[in-house]
Tab-separated table of C-alpha atoms in Angstrom:
chain	number	residue	atom	x	y	z
A	42	MET	CA	-3.653	13.628	35.170
A	43	LEU	CA	-0.254	12.471	33.983
A	44	GLU	CA	-2.031	9.813	32.048
A	45	ILE	CA	-3.867	12.461	30.215
A	46	GLY	CA	-1.012	14.849	29.833
A	47	LEU	CA	1.488	11.494	27.784
A	48	ALA	CA	-1.511	10.621	25.079
A	49	LEU	CA	-1.902	13.825	24.326
A	50	LEU	CA	1.408	13.946	23.147
A	51	VAL	CA	1.793	9.902	22.857
A	52	LEU	CA	-2.041	9.890	19.986
A	53	PRO	CA	-0.578	12.773	17.603
A	54	PHE	CA	3.086	10.839	17.573
A	55	TRP	CA	1.400	7.207	16.682
A	56	GLY	CA	-1.431	8.525	13.619
A	57	TRP	CA	1.220	10.473	12.217
A	58	MET	CA	3.653	7.123	11.858
A	59	PHE	CA	0.113	6.162	10.744
A	60	VAL	CA	-0.317	7.868	8.241
A	61	ASP	CA	2.979	8.784	6.937
A	62	CYS	CA	3.182	4.637	6.814
A	63	ALA	CA	0.194	4.216	5.102
A	64	GLN	CA	0.527	7.267	2.209
A	65	ASN	CA	4.604	6.282	2.126
A	66	GLU	CA	5.051	2.568	2.814
A	67	TYR	CA	6.406	0.137	0.549
A	68	HIS	CA	4.879	-2.983	2.826
A	69	ARG	CA	2.542	-0.514	4.334
A	70	THR	CA	-0.548	-3.455	5.046
A	71	ASN	CA	3.256	-4.839	7.384
A	72	TRP	CA	3.717	-1.383	9.067
A	73	SER	CA	-0.314	-1.257	9.547
A	74	LEU	CA	-0.204	-3.715	11.121
A	75	ALA	CA	2.794	-3.654	13.386
A	76	LEU	CA	1.453	-0.629	14.150
A	77	ILE	CA	-2.028	-1.083	15.168
A	78	LEU	CA	-0.721	-4.137	17.264
A	79	LEU	CA	2.064	-2.655	18.854
A	80	ASN	CA	0.314	0.601	19.429
A	81	VAL	CA	3.425	3.108	20.641
A	82	LEU	CA	6.178	0.833	20.920
A	83	GLY	CA	4.781	0.409	17.469
A	84	ALA	CA	5.144	3.980	16.451
A	85	ILE	CA	8.477	3.927	17.772
A	86	LEU	CA	9.661	0.871	15.702
A	87	TYR	CA	7.862	2.995	12.458
A	88	PHE	CA	9.905	6.134	13.367
A	89	PHE	CA	13.662	4.747	13.629
A	90	MET	CA	12.940	1.871	11.103
A	91	ARG	CA	11.057	3.697	8.377
A	92	TRP	CA	10.848	7.510	8.686
A	93	LEU	CA	14.134	8.664	9.951
A	94	PRO	CA	15.722	6.458	7.340
A	95	ARG	CA	13.410	7.902	4.372
A	96	HIS	CA	14.356	11.419	5.911
A	97	SER	CA	18.430	11.241	6.482
A	98	LYS	CA	20.212	10.245	3.549
A	99	GLY	CA	23.242	9.366	5.954
A	100	PHE	CA	20.969	7.418	8.362
A	101	THR	CA	20.114	5.615	5.493
A	102	TYR	CA	23.041	5.192	4.039
A	103	ARG	CA	24.285	3.561	7.711
A	104	VAL	CA	21.587	1.254	8.015
A	105	ASN	CA	21.350	0.094	4.499
A	106	ARG	CA	24.885	-0.699	4.508
A	107	LEU	CA	24.563	-2.185	8.076
A	108	VAL	CA	21.644	-4.267	8.221
A	109	TYR	CA	21.514	-5.088	4.860
A	110	ARG	CA	24.959	-5.889	3.289
A	111	GLN	CA	25.208	-9.078	4.530
A	112	GLN	CA	21.101	-10.407	3.706
A	113	LEU	CA	22.176	-8.607	0.574
A	114	ARG	CA	25.512	-10.986	-0.428
A	115	ARG	CA	23.126	-13.936	0.404
A	116	ALA	CA	20.209	-13.147	-2.145
A	117	LYS	CA	22.067	-12.128	-4.732
A	118	ALA	CA	24.429	-15.010	-4.588
A	119	ALA	CA	20.834	-17.249	-4.035
A	120	VAL	CA	19.499	-15.319	-7.527
A	121	LYS	CA	22.843	-16.133	-9.361
A	122	HIS	CA	23.935	-20.388	-7.918
A	123	MET	CA	18.841	-21.132	-7.838
A	124	GLY	CA	17.532	-18.155	-9.520
A	125	LYS	CA	14.035	-19.827	-8.156
A	126	PRO	CA	11.045	-17.410	-8.186
A	127	ILE	CA	11.414	-16.960	-4.036
A	128	HIS	CA	15.155	-16.225	-4.489
A	129	TYR	CA	14.548	-13.266	-6.830
A	130	VAL	CA	10.973	-11.873	-4.760
A	131	GLU	CA	13.651	-12.157	-1.523
A	132	LEU	CA	16.336	-9.987	-3.655
A	133	GLY	CA	13.734	-7.892	-5.055
A	134	ARG	CA	12.270	-7.331	-1.355
A	135	LEU	CA	15.469	-6.284	0.127
A	136	TYR	CA	15.854	-3.621	-3.206
A	137	ALA	CA	12.482	-1.621	-1.968
A	138	GLU	CA	13.793	-2.453	0.649
A	139	MET	CA	16.640	-0.493	1.009
A	140	GLY	CA	14.578	2.350	-1.425
A	141	GLN	CA	16.856	1.255	-4.692
A	142	PHE	CA	13.200	0.954	-6.855
A	143	GLN	CA	15.625	0.978	-10.502
A	144	GLN	CA	17.368	-1.902	-9.280
A	145	ALA	CA	14.169	-3.999	-7.723
A	146	ARG	CA	12.555	-3.548	-10.954
A	147	SER	CA	15.589	-4.564	-12.546
A	148	VAL	CA	15.177	-8.184	-10.702
A	149	TYR	CA	11.451	-9.092	-10.792
A	150	GLU	CA	11.385	-7.996	-15.535
A	151	GLN	CA	14.283	-10.473	-15.489
A	152	ALA	CA	12.575	-13.033	-13.643
A	153	LEU	CA	8.655	-12.488	-14.896
A	154	THR	CA	10.572	-13.165	-18.601
A	155	THR	CA	10.260	-16.653	-17.718
A	156	GLU	CA	8.186	-16.967	-14.678
A	157	SER	CA	4.803	-15.232	-15.866
A	158	LYS	CA	2.371	-16.202	-13.784
A	159	ASN	CA	3.909	-16.339	-10.972
A	160	ARG	CA	1.499	-14.739	-9.088
A	161	GLN	CA	3.643	-13.456	-6.126
A	162	MET	CA	6.364	-12.479	-8.283
A	163	LEU	CA	3.509	-9.962	-10.001
A	164	TRP	CA	2.155	-8.190	-7.254
A	165	GLU	CA	5.964	-7.548	-5.612
A	166	ALA	CA	6.564	-5.526	-9.545
A	167	ALA	CA	3.533	-3.777	-9.421
A	168	GLU	CA	3.805	-2.804	-5.757
A	169	ILE	CA	7.697	-1.054	-6.955
A	170	GLU	CA	5.577	0.567	-10.628
A	171	ILE	CA	2.917	1.872	-7.969
A	172	GLY	CA	5.761	3.310	-5.567
A	173	LEU	CA	6.934	5.124	-8.651
A	174	GLN	CA	3.098	6.485	-9.337
A	175	GLN	CA	4.443	4.054	-13.134
A	176	TRP	CA	0.462	3.433	-13.200
A	177	THR	CA	0.592	1.838	-17.143
A	178	GLN	CA	3.601	-0.404	-16.380
A	179	ALA	CA	1.580	-1.466	-13.119
A	180	LYS	CA	-1.587	-1.667	-15.440
A	181	PRO	CA	-0.503	-4.786	-17.312
A	182	LEU	CA	1.129	-6.387	-14.328
A	183	LEU	CA	-1.973	-6.265	-11.952
A	184	ALA	CA	-4.431	-7.181	-14.892
A	185	ARG	CA	-2.458	-9.712	-15.353
A	186	LEU	CA	-2.515	-11.315	-11.716
A	187	ILE	CA	-6.442	-10.568	-11.037
A	188	GLU	CA	-6.870	-12.905	-14.562
A	189	LEU	CA	-4.172	-15.486	-12.646
A	190	ASP	CA	-5.879	-15.034	-9.633
A	191	PRO	CA	-8.921	-12.055	-8.770
A	192	ASN	CA	-9.167	-13.090	-4.890
A	193	PHE	CA	-5.533	-12.782	-5.004
A	194	ARG	CA	-4.809	-11.200	-1.580
A	195	TYR	CA	-8.731	-10.387	-0.368
A	196	GLY	CA	-9.369	-8.153	-3.232
A	197	ASP	CA	-5.550	-5.826	-3.338
A	198	ALA	CA	-4.804	-6.948	-6.362
A	199	TYR	CA	-8.432	-5.587	-7.824
A	200	ILE	CA	-8.580	-1.905	-5.661
A	201	ALA	CA	-4.653	-2.208	-7.166
A	202	TYR	CA	-5.825	-2.436	-10.675
A	203	GLY	CA	-8.710	0.145	-10.123
A	204	ARG	CA	-6.798	2.638	-8.528
A	205	ALA	CA	-4.446	2.724	-12.521
A	206	LEU	CA	-7.220	2.461	-14.826
A	207	PHE	CA	-8.176	6.168	-12.130
A	208	GLN	CA	-4.974	7.414	-12.538
A	209	LEU	CA	-4.701	6.888	-16.037
A	210	GLY	CA	-8.324	8.982	-16.903
A	211	GLU	CA	-10.487	5.544	-17.517
A	212	TYR	CA	-12.826	7.107	-15.306
A	213	ASP	CA	-16.216	4.546	-16.443
A	214	ALA	CA	-13.786	1.665	-16.754
A	215	ALA	CA	-12.008	1.955	-13.347
A	216	ALA	CA	-15.890	2.546	-12.048
A	217	GLN	CA	-17.241	-1.047	-14.101
A	218	HIS	CA	-13.804	-2.286	-12.408
A	219	LEU	CA	-14.593	-1.304	-9.184
A	220	LYS	CA	-18.346	-2.328	-9.141
A	221	ARG	CA	-18.390	-6.040	-9.987
A	222	HIS	CA	-15.637	-6.180	-6.776
A	223	LEU	CA	-18.165	-4.484	-5.341
A	224	HIS	CA	-20.462	-8.378	-4.603
A	225	ASN	CA	-16.874	-10.121	-3.808
A	226	TRP	CA	-16.117	-8.058	-0.593
A	227	SER	CA	-17.119	-4.758	0.672
A	228	ARG	CA	-14.330	-2.392	0.903
A	229	PRO	CA	-13.916	0.604	1.910
A	230	ASP	CA	-11.309	1.636	0.094
A	231	ALA	CA	-13.174	0.900	-3.096
A	232	TYR	CA	-16.472	3.032	-2.125
A	233	LEU	CA	-14.506	5.550	-1.491
A	234	MET	CA	-12.345	5.199	-5.260
A	235	LEU	CA	-15.446	5.269	-6.273
A	236	ALA	CA	-16.471	8.437	-5.260
A	237	GLU	CA	-12.604	10.338	-6.727
A	238	VAL	CA	-14.281	8.280	-10.330
A	239	ALA	CA	-17.641	10.170	-9.751
A	240	ILE	CA	-16.108	13.246	-9.096
A	241	ALA	CA	-13.515	13.431	-11.492
A	242	ASN	CA	-16.630	12.104	-14.082
A	243	GLN	CA	-18.695	15.387	-12.118
A	244	ASP	CA	-21.578	13.705	-10.377
A	245	PRO	CA	-21.526	14.819	-6.310
A	246	ALA	CA	-24.549	13.397	-6.060
A	247	THR	CA	-23.109	9.806	-6.491
A	248	ALA	CA	-19.899	9.885	-5.301
A	249	ARG	CA	-22.135	11.919	-1.853
A	250	VAL	CA	-23.032	7.951	-1.434
A	251	HIS	CA	-20.159	6.416	-1.363
A	252	ILE	CA	-19.058	7.966	0.563
A	253	GLU	CA	-21.534	8.227	3.185
A	254	THR	CA	-21.590	4.380	2.827
A	255	MET	CA	-18.199	4.203	2.539
A	256	ILE	CA	-18.240	5.939	6.440
A	257	GLU	CA	-20.847	3.975	7.881
A	258	GLN	CA	-19.229	0.813	6.521
A	259	VAL	CA	-16.388	1.377	9.003
A	260	GLU	CA	-18.010	3.266	11.941
A	261	SER	CA	-19.431	0.355	12.518
A	262	ALA	CA	-16.899	-1.947	11.862
A	263	PRO	CA	-15.488	-3.495	14.240
A	264	THR	CA	-12.512	-1.795	16.614
A	265	PHE	CA	-9.207	-4.347	14.110
A	266	HIS	CA	-11.146	-2.752	10.929
A	267	TYR	CA	-11.329	0.435	11.981
A	268	ARG	CA	-8.113	1.680	13.031
A	269	LYS	CA	-7.000	-0.438	9.972
A	270	TYR	CA	-9.592	2.392	8.155
A	271	GLN	CA	-8.503	5.456	9.792
A	272	PRO	CA	-6.902	6.964	6.971
A	273	CYS	CA	-9.893	5.637	3.942
A	274	LEU	CA	-12.312	7.015	7.046
A	275	ARG	CA	-10.101	11.576	6.526
A	276	GLN	CA	-10.061	11.501	3.281
A	277	GLY	CA	-13.383	10.794	2.921
A	278	ARG	CA	-14.069	13.545	5.071
A	279	ILE	CA	-12.152	16.084	3.526
A	280	LEU	CA	-13.888	14.773	0.065
A	281	LEU	CA	-17.164	14.911	1.903
A	282	LYS	CA	-16.618	18.635	2.758
A	283	GLY	CA	-15.959	20.037	-0.315
A	284	LEU	CA	-18.325	18.953	-2.657
A	285	PRO	CA	-21.438	20.701	-3.027
A	286	MET	CA	-24.652	20.515	-0.425
A	287	GLN	CA	-27.341	19.256	-1.803
A	288	ALA	CA	-30.982	20.724	-2.675
A	289	ALA	CA	-33.485	20.328	0.448
């Protein structure tokens, strides 16, 4: 009984942290892996290291001052004295981790003037713009990146470009782009986004097909991928409930 009681308390907490990570975290991939692999311990670490600083200005200030001060000093010195792409990436990441996205944007803008084809830097810069919901600025960065490497991060850049097109209201372009993507990677988030495009185009039948395909794919996946795509599964089921009933 004690184990059941603890599970009933712990599982909602873990789910809460996982959803927060998927929705708000800059480095969501790394933290999602930590939550999946470390389970409850990962949720506790995420709560103190990411959720609490984001929801408490006083706590954030103290954490930034204590944890990042020395790292920031070294990163700034490395950029000033060596200025290699890896140094700009490290400094930009630090600013992003601290929640100082405007400073991170400035770092990447400066670096990309001379390193316009650095794939990791383009991705980091695009993530900053996505985090700021600046899709107009994110789109050309992502376009340049997938032109250089369509397979970057196993399709993450390709998916992000589709999301940028969707957010900018370019629904037909988003659908064509994502369908091309499905030939290379059959990813649940791509099917979910195609469903969102179909809904925006007032095509509920096509949306239903994409959502049901995505749900079937996630439910039949290995445990690791099943957990990873739980947010897609939940969102898909919500969208499915809002679709009109199919004619008999």
